[in-house]
Amino acid sequence: EKTETIVESLDLSNEFGDFKRYISTIIIELVRNAIIKINEEKSNSVAILEILENENSFCFQVTDNLGLLKRVTVLEKLKRAFNTRSYEEKKSGAGLGFYMLLDASDKLIFLTEPSKKTTVKCIINKYKRLKEYKNKNVSLHFIEKWIKECYEFRAYSWNTGI
């Protein structure tokens, strides 16, 4: 219900009819993944959803203050979901969230600062036609920030054929 309210507040008058469904999927999966992790950790952490918009795209991002997401975890979950295309038997979630986010987005970006925070960003271009959306190029990015003697960054990027 809250997702519908958020989606209805966006001006999607120039996008194809089903665009709202893809936006809803992104919002639901972003928030659900963050809440699942917070609950698993029995943490008092919060997840913050932000929506940014420019002329050509939307950026939906969720940030938590746990910083527990690891690149290898993301890649394993994406690989399993891509290969099986079915849900995973586990206590919480279905194991398809990251794959659904990747499939719905143009860019999926993971920004982590270990033990401090994680931000997951989904950027989706504004499409007037479903055909354009279905033919989009999707990219996946994982950026880690950690402290040694100074701040350093590691960045990993992939273009997918989804």
PDB file of C-alpha atoms in Angstrom:
ATOM      1  CA  GLU A   1       0.000   0.000   0.000  1.00  0.00           C
ATOM      2  CA  LYS A   2       2.816   2.437   0.863  1.00  0.00           C
ATOM      3  CA  THR A   3       4.624   1.431  -2.322  1.00  0.00           C
ATOM      4  CA  GLU A   4       1.542   2.305  -4.365  1.00  0.00           C
ATOM      5  CA  THR A   5       1.402   5.720  -2.695  1.00  0.00           C
ATOM      6  CA  ILE A   6       5.070   6.351  -3.518  1.00  0.00           C
ATOM      7  CA  VAL A   7       4.670   5.225  -7.144  1.00  0.00           C
ATOM      8  CA  GLU A   8       1.496   7.274  -7.599  1.00  0.00           C
ATOM      9  CA  SER A   9       3.371  10.377  -6.427  1.00  0.00           C
ATOM     10  CA  LEU A  10       5.825  10.064  -9.348  1.00  0.00           C
ATOM     11  CA  ASP A  11       5.073  11.654 -12.697  1.00  0.00           C
ATOM     12  CA  LEU A  12       5.070   8.652 -15.038  1.00  0.00           C
ATOM     13  CA  SER A  13       2.776  10.187 -17.643  1.00  0.00           C
ATOM     14  CA  ASN A  14       5.382   9.898 -20.422  1.00  0.00           C
ATOM     15  CA  GLU A  15       6.423   6.298 -19.671  1.00  0.00           C
ATOM     16  CA  PHE A  16       4.848   3.110 -21.030  1.00  0.00           C
ATOM     17  CA  GLY A  17       1.864   1.672 -19.134  1.00  0.00           C
ATOM     18  CA  ASP A  18       3.604  -1.129 -17.212  1.00  0.00           C
ATOM     19  CA  PHE A  19       6.487   1.102 -16.095  1.00  0.00           C
ATOM     20  CA  LYS A  20       4.785   1.527 -12.709  1.00  0.00           C
ATOM     21  CA  ARG A  21       5.046  -2.222 -12.099  1.00  0.00           C
ATOM     22  CA  TYR A  22       8.816  -2.172 -12.625  1.00  0.00           C
ATOM     23  CA  ILE A  23       9.187   0.852 -10.340  1.00  0.00           C
ATOM     24  CA  SER A  24       7.112  -0.917  -7.664  1.00  0.00           C
ATOM     25  CA  THR A  25       9.295  -4.029  -7.939  1.00  0.00           C
ATOM     26  CA  ILE A  26      12.423  -1.950  -7.413  1.00  0.00           C
ATOM     27  CA  ILE A  27      11.040  -0.163  -4.352  1.00  0.00           C
ATOM     28  CA  ILE A  28       9.643  -3.338  -2.756  1.00  0.00           C
ATOM     29  CA  GLU A  29      12.822  -5.377  -3.285  1.00  0.00           C
ATOM     30  CA  LEU A  30      15.162  -2.619  -2.116  1.00  0.00           C
ATOM     31  CA  VAL A  31      13.252  -2.081   1.109  1.00  0.00           C
ATOM     32  CA  ARG A  32      12.513  -5.778   1.706  1.00  0.00           C
ATOM     33  CA  ASN A  33      16.185  -6.776   1.332  1.00  0.00           C
ATOM     34  CA  ALA A  34      17.283  -4.099   3.809  1.00  0.00           C
ATOM     35  CA  ILE A  35      14.589  -5.052   6.338  1.00  0.00           C
ATOM     36  CA  ILE A  36      15.431  -8.756   6.083  1.00  0.00           C
ATOM     37  CA  LYS A  37      19.109  -8.037   6.817  1.00  0.00           C
ATOM     38  CA  ILE A  38      18.247  -5.732   9.728  1.00  0.00           C
ATOM     39  CA  ASN A  39      15.947  -8.401  11.204  1.00  0.00           C
ATOM     40  CA  GLU A  40      18.524 -11.165  10.725  1.00  0.00           C
ATOM     41  CA  GLU A  41      21.060  -9.092  12.642  1.00  0.00           C
ATOM     42  CA  LYS A  42      18.500  -8.236  15.343  1.00  0.00           C
ATOM     43  CA  SER A  43      19.639  -4.673  14.861  1.00  0.00           C
ATOM     44  CA  ASN A  44      18.039  -1.350  15.721  1.00  0.00           C
ATOM     45  CA  SER A  45      19.329  -0.101  12.385  1.00  0.00           C
ATOM     46  CA  VAL A  46      17.048   1.714   9.987  1.00  0.00           C
ATOM     47  CA  ALA A  47      16.757   1.573   6.222  1.00  0.00           C
ATOM     48  CA  ILE A  48      16.311   4.865   4.409  1.00  0.00           C
ATOM     49  CA  LEU A  49      14.672   4.959   0.972  1.00  0.00           C
ATOM     50  CA  GLU A  50      15.548   7.898  -1.260  1.00  0.00           C
ATOM     51  CA  ILE A  51      14.126   8.667  -4.684  1.00  0.00           C
ATOM     52  CA  LEU A  52      16.015  10.958  -7.034  1.00  0.00           C
ATOM     53  CA  GLU A  53      14.861  12.024 -10.467  1.00  0.00           C
ATOM     54  CA  ASN A  54      16.322  13.872 -13.383  1.00  0.00           C
ATOM     55  CA  GLU A  55      15.139  14.478 -16.927  1.00  0.00           C
ATOM     56  CA  ASN A  56      16.109  10.995 -18.147  1.00  0.00           C
ATOM     57  CA  SER A  57      15.978   8.619 -15.187  1.00  0.00           C
ATOM     58  CA  PHE A  58      14.976   7.715 -11.665  1.00  0.00           C
ATOM     59  CA  CYS A  59      17.380   6.592  -8.946  1.00  0.00           C
ATOM     60  CA  PHE A  60      15.944   4.558  -6.084  1.00  0.00           C
ATOM     61  CA  GLN A  61      18.327   3.869  -3.237  1.00  0.00           C
ATOM     62  CA  VAL A  62      18.187   2.284   0.190  1.00  0.00           C
ATOM     63  CA  THR A  63      20.862   2.804   2.816  1.00  0.00           C
ATOM     64  CA  ASP A  64      21.328   0.920   6.072  1.00  0.00           C
ATOM     65  CA  ASN A  65      23.935   1.514   8.753  1.00  0.00           C
ATOM     66  CA  LEU A  66      25.070  -2.117   8.982  1.00  0.00           C
ATOM     67  CA  GLY A  67      27.617  -2.343   6.143  1.00  0.00           C
ATOM     68  CA  LEU A  68      27.425  -6.146   6.016  1.00  0.00           C
ATOM     69  CA  LEU A  69      26.820  -6.820   2.326  1.00  0.00           C
ATOM     70  CA  LYS A  70      29.749  -8.421   0.523  1.00  0.00           C
ATOM     71  CA  ARG A  71      30.509  -8.576  -3.202  1.00  0.00           C
ATOM     72  CA  VAL A  72      30.817 -12.366  -3.176  1.00  0.00           C
ATOM     73  CA  THR A  73      27.358 -12.675  -1.563  1.00  0.00           C
ATOM     74  CA  VAL A  74      25.781 -10.494  -4.257  1.00  0.00           C
ATOM     75  CA  LEU A  75      27.472 -12.453  -7.060  1.00  0.00           C
ATOM     76  CA  GLU A  76      26.521 -15.836  -5.573  1.00  0.00           C
ATOM     77  CA  LYS A  77      22.883 -14.799  -5.155  1.00  0.00           C
ATOM     78  CA  LEU A  78      22.723 -13.388  -8.684  1.00  0.00           C
ATOM     79  CA  LYS A  79      24.353 -16.506 -10.164  1.00  0.00           C
ATOM     80  CA  ARG A  80      22.029 -18.869  -8.290  1.00  0.00           C
ATOM     81  CA  ALA A  81      18.922 -16.894  -9.267  1.00  0.00           C
ATOM     82  CA  PHE A  82      20.025 -16.596 -12.909  1.00  0.00           C
ATOM     83  CA  ASN A  83      20.796 -20.315 -13.210  1.00  0.00           C
ATOM     84  CA  THR A  84      17.768 -21.697 -11.356  1.00  0.00           C
ATOM     85  CA  ARG A  85      15.197 -18.917 -11.856  1.00  0.00           C
ATOM     86  CA  SER A  86      13.390 -20.248  -8.802  1.00  0.00           C
ATOM     87  CA  TYR A  87      13.063 -19.346  -5.155  1.00  0.00           C
ATOM     88  CA  GLU A  88      15.504 -20.480  -2.505  1.00  0.00           C
ATOM     89  CA  GLU A  89      14.514 -22.576   0.531  1.00  0.00           C
ATOM     90  CA  LYS A  90      15.474 -20.375   3.500  1.00  0.00           C
ATOM     91  CA  LYS A  91      14.027 -18.691   6.596  1.00  0.00           C
ATOM     92  CA  SER A  92      13.407 -15.262   5.087  1.00  0.00           C
ATOM     93  CA  GLY A  93      13.098 -14.005   1.547  1.00  0.00           C
ATOM     94  CA  ALA A  94      13.083 -16.029  -1.634  1.00  0.00           C
ATOM     95  CA  GLY A  95      16.646 -15.384  -2.792  1.00  0.00           C
ATOM     96  CA  LEU A  96      15.500 -13.600  -5.942  1.00  0.00           C
ATOM     97  CA  GLY A  97      15.609  -9.967  -4.815  1.00  0.00           C
ATOM     98  CA  PHE A  98      18.975  -8.951  -6.258  1.00  0.00           C
ATOM     99  CA  TYR A  99      18.139 -10.652  -9.549  1.00  0.00           C
ATOM    100  CA  MET A 100      14.780  -8.860  -9.696  1.00  0.00           C
ATOM    101  CA  LEU A 101      16.515  -5.543  -9.005  1.00  0.00           C
ATOM    102  CA  LEU A 102      19.085  -6.192 -11.727  1.00  0.00           C
ATOM    103  CA  ASP A 103      16.415  -7.248 -14.194  1.00  0.00           C
ATOM    104  CA  ALA A 104      14.247  -4.169 -13.546  1.00  0.00           C
ATOM    105  CA  SER A 105      17.082  -1.597 -13.545  1.00  0.00           C
ATOM    106  CA  ASP A 106      19.471  -0.114 -16.059  1.00  0.00           C
ATOM    107  CA  LYS A 107      22.186   0.115 -13.406  1.00  0.00           C
ATOM    108  CA  LEU A 108      22.406  -1.699 -10.094  1.00  0.00           C
ATOM    109  CA  ILE A 109      25.039  -0.231  -7.798  1.00  0.00           C
ATOM    110  CA  PHE A 110      26.170  -1.559  -4.421  1.00  0.00           C
ATOM    111  CA  LEU A 111      28.185   0.855  -2.257  1.00  0.00           C
ATOM    112  CA  THR A 112      29.560  -0.612   0.956  1.00  0.00           C
ATOM    113  CA  GLU A 113      31.579   0.724   3.793  1.00  0.00           C
ATOM    114  CA  PRO A 114      32.196  -2.470   5.826  1.00  0.00           C
ATOM    115  CA  SER A 115      30.591  -2.428   9.282  1.00  0.00           C
ATOM    116  CA  LYS A 116      29.340   1.123   8.684  1.00  0.00           C
ATOM    117  CA  LYS A 117      26.770   1.297   5.884  1.00  0.00           C
ATOM    118  CA  THR A 118      25.482  -0.202   2.664  1.00  0.00           C
ATOM    119  CA  THR A 119      23.682   1.671  -0.090  1.00  0.00           C
ATOM    120  CA  VAL A 120      21.965  -0.135  -2.943  1.00  0.00           C
ATOM    121  CA  LYS A 121      21.064   2.071  -5.902  1.00  0.00           C
ATOM    122  CA  CYS A 122      18.820   1.158  -8.808  1.00  0.00           C
ATOM    123  CA  ILE A 123      18.873   3.534 -11.736  1.00  0.00           C
ATOM    124  CA  ILE A 124      16.164   3.122 -14.312  1.00  0.00           C
ATOM    125  CA  ASN A 125      15.882   5.256 -17.406  1.00  0.00           C
ATOM    126  CA  LYS A 126      12.550   6.722 -18.390  1.00  0.00           C
ATOM    127  CA  TYR A 127      11.172   4.704 -21.280  1.00  0.00           C
ATOM    128  CA  LYS A 128       8.246   5.661 -23.464  1.00  0.00           C
ATOM    129  CA  ARG A 129       7.976   2.200 -25.026  1.00  0.00           C
ATOM    130  CA  LEU A 130       8.125  -1.270 -23.532  1.00  0.00           C
ATOM    131  CA  LYS A 131      10.272  -2.441 -26.460  1.00  0.00           C
ATOM    132  CA  GLU A 132      12.977   0.099 -25.552  1.00  0.00           C
ATOM    133  CA  TYR A 133      12.870  -1.030 -21.923  1.00  0.00           C
ATOM    134  CA  LYS A 134      13.157  -4.713 -22.853  1.00  0.00           C
ATOM    135  CA  ASN A 135      16.189  -3.974 -25.074  1.00  0.00           C
ATOM    136  CA  LYS A 136      18.083  -2.013 -22.416  1.00  0.00           C
ATOM    137  CA  ASN A 137      21.693  -2.729 -21.476  1.00  0.00           C
ATOM    138  CA  VAL A 138      22.043  -3.544 -17.797  1.00  0.00           C
ATOM    139  CA  SER A 139      25.139  -2.909 -15.693  1.00  0.00           C
ATOM    140  CA  LEU A 140      26.144  -4.085 -12.232  1.00  0.00           C
ATOM    141  CA  HIS A 141      28.592  -2.179 -10.027  1.00  0.00           C
ATOM    142  CA  PHE A 142      30.030  -2.976  -6.601  1.00  0.00           C
ATOM    143  CA  ILE A 143      32.079  -0.364  -4.792  1.00  0.00           C
ATOM    144  CA  GLU A 144      33.784  -1.079  -1.467  1.00  0.00           C
ATOM    145  CA  LYS A 145      35.280   1.555   0.761  1.00  0.00           C
ATOM    146  CA  TRP A 146      37.584   0.564   3.557  1.00  0.00           C
ATOM    147  CA  ILE A 147      40.174   2.160   5.812  1.00  0.00           C
ATOM    148  CA  LYS A 148      43.857   1.308   5.885  1.00  0.00           C
ATOM    149  CA  GLU A 149      46.123   4.260   6.481  1.00  0.00           C
ATOM    150  CA  CYS A 150      43.837   6.340   4.301  1.00  0.00           C
ATOM    151  CA  TYR A 151      40.617   5.775   2.387  1.00  0.00           C
ATOM    152  CA  GLU A 152      40.890   3.507  -0.612  1.00  0.00           C
ATOM    153  CA  PHE A 153      38.242   2.321  -3.012  1.00  0.00           C
ATOM    154  CA  ARG A 154      37.707  -0.899  -4.921  1.00  0.00           C
ATOM    155  CA  ALA A 155      35.291  -0.835  -7.803  1.00  0.00           C
ATOM    156  CA  TYR A 156      33.910  -3.766  -9.769  1.00  0.00           C
ATOM    157  CA  SER A 157      31.632  -3.340 -12.776  1.00  0.00           C
ATOM    158  CA  TRP A 158      29.970  -5.744 -15.163  1.00  0.00           C
ATOM    159  CA  ASN A 159      27.689  -5.321 -18.127  1.00  0.00           C
ATOM    160  CA  THR A 160      25.126  -8.061 -18.269  1.00  0.00           C
ATOM    161  CA  GLY A 161      23.220  -9.553 -21.138  1.00  0.00           C
ATOM    162  CA  ILE A 162      19.898  -9.543 -19.327  1.00  0.00           C
TER     163      ILE A 162
END
